[in-house]
Tab-separated table of C-alpha atoms in Angstrom:
chain	number	residue	atom	x	y	z
O	1	MET	CA	35.728	-37.663	56.539
O	2	VAL	CA	37.777	-39.166	53.800
O	3	ASN	CA	40.813	-41.351	54.209
O	4	TYR	CA	43.504	-41.531	51.455
O	5	PRO	CA	46.237	-44.316	51.048
O	6	ASN	CA	48.906	-41.899	52.328
O	7	GLY	CA	47.242	-41.755	55.637
O	8	LYS	CA	46.301	-38.105	55.658
O	9	LYS	CA	42.616	-37.364	56.637
O	10	HIS	CA	40.660	-34.909	54.687
O	11	THR	CA	37.441	-33.351	55.936
O	12	THR	CA	34.375	-32.515	53.791
O	13	LYS	CA	35.268	-28.857	54.271
O	14	ASP	CA	38.959	-29.355	52.893
O	15	LEU	CA	37.303	-31.088	49.700
O	16	VAL	CA	34.927	-28.135	49.277
O	17	THR	CA	37.520	-25.528	49.681
O	18	LYS	CA	39.797	-27.354	46.936
O	19	GLN	CA	36.787	-27.597	44.700
O	20	GLU	CA	35.999	-23.790	45.082
O	21	LYS	CA	39.536	-23.098	44.233
O	22	HIS	CA	39.603	-25.287	41.019
O	23	SER	CA	36.226	-23.736	40.010
O	24	LYS	CA	37.679	-20.168	39.634
O	25	ILE	CA	38.217	-19.513	35.878
O	26	GLU	CA	41.060	-17.556	34.950
O	27	TYR	CA	41.552	-16.979	31.162
O	28	GLY	CA	45.331	-16.313	31.331
O	29	LYS	CA	47.826	-17.826	29.183
O	30	ARG	CA	47.856	-21.082	31.051
O	31	GLY	CA	51.325	-22.087	29.656
O	32	MET	CA	50.221	-21.553	26.152
O	33	SER	CA	52.715	-19.880	23.820
O	34	PHE	CA	51.883	-16.709	21.991
O	35	GLU	CA	51.945	-18.435	18.610
O	36	ASP	CA	49.692	-21.266	19.976
O	37	ALA	CA	47.237	-18.815	21.187
O	38	ILE	CA	47.011	-17.072	17.737
O	39	ASP	CA	46.798	-20.407	15.834
O	40	LYS	CA	43.891	-21.604	17.925
O	41	THR	CA	42.048	-18.233	17.512
O	42	ASN	CA	42.611	-18.696	13.708
O	43	GLN	CA	41.243	-22.168	13.975
O	44	TYR	CA	38.063	-20.702	15.845
O	45	TYR	CA	37.636	-18.041	12.968
O	46	ILE	CA	37.795	-20.739	10.338
O	47	THR	CA	35.384	-23.287	11.913
O	48	ARG	CA	32.794	-20.356	12.432
O	49	GLN	CA	33.333	-18.923	9.108
O	50	ILE	CA	34.578	-15.615	10.295
O	51	ALA	CA	37.737	-15.403	8.563
O	52	VAL	CA	40.396	-17.675	6.869
O	53	ILE	CA	43.826	-16.641	8.164
O	54	HIS	CA	46.873	-18.972	8.456
O	55	LYS	CA	50.475	-18.778	9.392
O	56	LYS	CA	52.645	-18.570	6.535
O	57	PRO	CA	55.381	-21.308	6.093
O	58	THR	CA	58.897	-19.926	5.896
O	59	PRO	CA	60.685	-21.319	2.602
O	60	VAL	CA	63.610	-23.563	3.416
O	61	GLN	CA	66.342	-24.988	1.229
O	62	ILE	CA	67.213	-28.499	2.654
O	63	VAL	CA	70.860	-29.176	1.927
O	64	LYS	CA	71.536	-32.419	3.791
O	65	VAL	CA	69.274	-35.226	4.932
O	66	ASP	CA	70.180	-38.594	6.910
O	67	TYR	CA	68.092	-41.625	6.767
O	68	PRO	CA	68.877	-43.734	10.054
O	69	MET	CA	65.789	-45.739	9.144
O	70	ARG	CA	64.043	-46.336	5.798
O	71	SER	CA	60.900	-44.821	7.091
O	72	LYS	CA	62.574	-41.859	8.800
O	73	ALA	CA	64.325	-38.798	7.377
O	74	VAL	CA	66.487	-36.431	9.487
O	75	ILE	CA	67.196	-33.152	8.192
O	76	LYS	CA	70.919	-32.392	9.287
O	77	GLU	CA	71.441	-28.893	7.289
O	78	ALA	CA	68.936	-26.406	5.901
O	79	TYR	CA	68.884	-22.617	5.096
O	80	PHE	CA	66.210	-20.079	4.728
O	81	LYS	CA	65.678	-19.433	0.968
O	82	THR	CA	64.570	-15.831	1.149
O	83	PRO	CA	63.592	-13.498	4.076
O	84	SER	CA	60.150	-14.011	5.418
O	85	THR	CA	57.696	-11.562	5.020
O	86	THR	CA	55.035	-11.469	7.772
O	87	ASP	CA	53.933	-14.264	10.096
O	88	TYR	CA	50.118	-14.330	9.156
O	89	ASN	CA	47.854	-13.449	6.241
O	90	GLY	CA	44.272	-14.226	4.909
O	91	ILE	CA	40.996	-12.781	4.236
O	92	TYR	CA	38.330	-11.154	6.435
O	93	SER	CA	35.080	-9.494	5.557
O	94	GLY	CA	36.325	-9.303	1.880
O	95	LYS	CA	39.657	-7.685	3.028
O	96	HIS	CA	43.266	-9.188	2.851
O	97	ILE	CA	44.629	-9.374	6.287
O	98	ASP	CA	48.430	-9.438	6.862
O	99	PHE	CA	50.077	-9.172	10.193
O	100	GLU	CA	53.291	-9.805	12.106
O	101	ALA	CA	53.297	-11.260	15.660
O	102	LYS	CA	56.197	-10.292	17.982
O	103	GLU	CA	56.674	-10.715	21.707
O	104	THR	CA	59.054	-9.099	24.140
O	105	HIS	CA	60.245	-9.669	27.781
O	106	ASN	CA	60.900	-6.065	28.169
O	107	LYS	CA	58.531	-4.452	30.671
O	108	THR	CA	58.342	-0.904	29.426
O	109	SER	CA	58.824	-0.892	25.758
O	110	PHE	CA	58.958	-2.833	22.388
O	111	PRO	CA	62.347	-2.866	20.552
O	112	LEU	CA	61.988	-1.944	16.971
O	113	GLN	CA	64.953	-4.019	16.127
O	114	ASN	CA	62.627	-7.074	16.438
O	115	ILE	CA	60.885	-5.668	13.063
O	116	HIS	CA	62.997	-6.063	9.874
O	117	HIS	CA	63.049	-3.693	6.966
O	118	HIS	CA	61.761	-6.287	4.393
O	119	GLN	CA	58.782	-6.812	6.725
O	120	ILE	CA	57.920	-3.141	6.771
O	121	GLU	CA	58.351	-2.842	3.070
O	122	HIS	CA	55.909	-5.733	2.628
O	123	MET	CA	53.272	-4.302	4.849
O	124	GLN	CA	53.523	-1.048	3.131
O	125	GLN	CA	52.996	-2.771	-0.410
O	126	VAL	CA	49.931	-4.690	1.044
O	127	ASP	CA	48.584	-1.401	2.399
O	128	GLN	CA	48.946	0.286	-0.902
O	129	GLN	CA	46.765	-2.455	-2.352
O	130	GLY	CA	44.154	-1.826	0.069
O	131	GLY	CA	44.927	-4.565	2.558
O	132	ILE	CA	44.780	-4.374	6.208
O	133	CYS	CA	48.132	-4.691	8.059
O	134	PHE	CA	49.038	-4.513	11.892
O	135	LEU	CA	51.431	-5.724	14.382
O	136	LEU	CA	50.455	-7.975	17.454
O	137	ILE	CA	52.748	-7.270	20.457
O	138	GLN	CA	52.865	-9.391	23.567
O	139	PHE	CA	54.435	-8.040	26.652
O	140	THR	CA	55.273	-11.478	28.229
O	141	HIS	CA	55.831	-10.142	31.714
O	142	TRP	CA	52.485	-8.634	31.808
O	143	GLU	CA	50.809	-11.223	29.710
O	144	GLU	CA	49.280	-8.289	27.603
O	145	VAL	CA	48.728	-8.368	23.781
O	146	TYR	CA	48.216	-5.140	21.868
O	147	LEU	CA	47.250	-4.500	18.244
O	148	LEU	CA	48.987	-1.703	16.639
O	149	LEU	CA	47.848	-0.750	13.039
O	150	LEU	CA	50.509	-0.153	10.295
O	151	GLU	CA	49.811	3.627	10.308
O	152	HIS	CA	50.768	3.908	13.866
O	153	LEU	CA	53.785	1.468	13.567
O	154	MET	CA	54.943	3.561	10.601
O	155	PHE	CA	55.131	6.660	12.859
O	156	TYR	CA	57.456	4.907	15.375
O	157	TRP	CA	59.442	3.161	12.636
O	158	ASN	CA	60.144	6.510	10.770
O	159	ARG	CA	60.990	8.093	14.167
O	160	TYR	CA	63.464	5.089	14.676
O	161	MET	CA	64.947	5.457	11.207
O	162	SER	CA	65.544	9.096	11.652
O	163	GLY	CA	67.703	8.631	14.693
O	164	GLY	CA	65.042	8.715	17.239
O	165	ARG	CA	64.052	6.389	19.893
O	166	LYS	CA	64.810	2.748	19.093
O	167	SER	CA	61.768	1.315	20.736
O	168	ILE	CA	57.944	2.126	21.240
O	169	ALA	CA	57.182	2.825	24.824
O	170	LEU	CA	54.416	0.692	26.485
O	171	THR	CA	52.508	3.880	27.306
O	172	GLU	CA	52.619	4.816	23.514
O	173	ILE	CA	51.559	1.319	22.553
O	174	LYS	CA	48.519	1.682	25.228
O	175	LYS	CA	47.653	5.228	23.601
O	176	ASP	CA	47.818	4.088	20.099
O	177	GLY	CA	46.990	0.309	20.234
O	178	ILE	CA	44.224	-1.947	21.337
O	179	LEU	CA	44.530	-4.279	24.312
O	180	ILE	CA	43.426	-7.845	23.364
O	181	PRO	CA	42.717	-9.752	26.631
O	182	TYR	CA	43.254	-13.535	26.787
O	183	GLN	CA	39.950	-15.317	27.080
O	184	TYR	CA	38.372	-18.869	26.662
O	185	GLN	CA	37.186	-18.573	23.101
O	186	PRO	CA	38.734	-17.215	20.850
O	187	ARG	CA	41.811	-17.116	22.802
O	188	LEU	CA	43.124	-13.747	21.245
O	189	ASP	CA	40.046	-12.123	19.591
O	190	TYR	CA	42.290	-9.699	17.528
O	191	LEU	CA	39.594	-9.174	14.752
O	192	ALA	CA	37.301	-7.812	17.470
O	193	ALA	CA	40.035	-5.338	18.334
O	194	LEU	CA	40.484	-4.567	14.774
O	195	ASN	CA	36.741	-3.810	14.573
O	196	MET	CA	37.003	-1.524	17.608
O	197	LYS	CA	39.646	0.373	16.076
O	198	ASP	CA	37.804	1.051	12.936
O	199	GLU	CA	34.683	2.014	14.869
O	200	SER	CA	36.685	4.601	16.907
O	201	GLU	CA	38.007	6.152	13.614
O	202	ASP	CA	34.647	6.526	12.056
């Protein structure tokens, strides 16, 4: 029997039960943001020489800066210089990789308004040069992430532009995309999902 300062008694059985509960491994998000999970995955790829993929910085025009201290600058006003293209790019197995990562709280569909025209145009240009483009979509409510290749994204985008449905149904994403489970390392192995997609189309 173990006594604690709060006066509450804990038996050995209680301690074992608590240890068993903590020993169960669950590879969910664990409070980690979607972007953090991708960044940790990219770092995993780099350290193991699998791929070199980074998040692109967004060009910003700084307009006003205050200096409350000589060693400290505070940006008070800034604007985006140009529309950003996609979130991530790099190289994998000799191929240029370019992708956008989006998340939605919607339970049944992904709103296409989350994608911008200039991002679609950029991905098409990369695709024409032989690069690999895709979309990573996280359904926050379900903690599910899917990889959707550009060719499938374009089908739903063109449907949207033609006056059709303004979103991609989760059932459609499950049909055309690949589920990427959260795991220990790498957190979101999207390159494995990309390889699975390539193998299924051979």
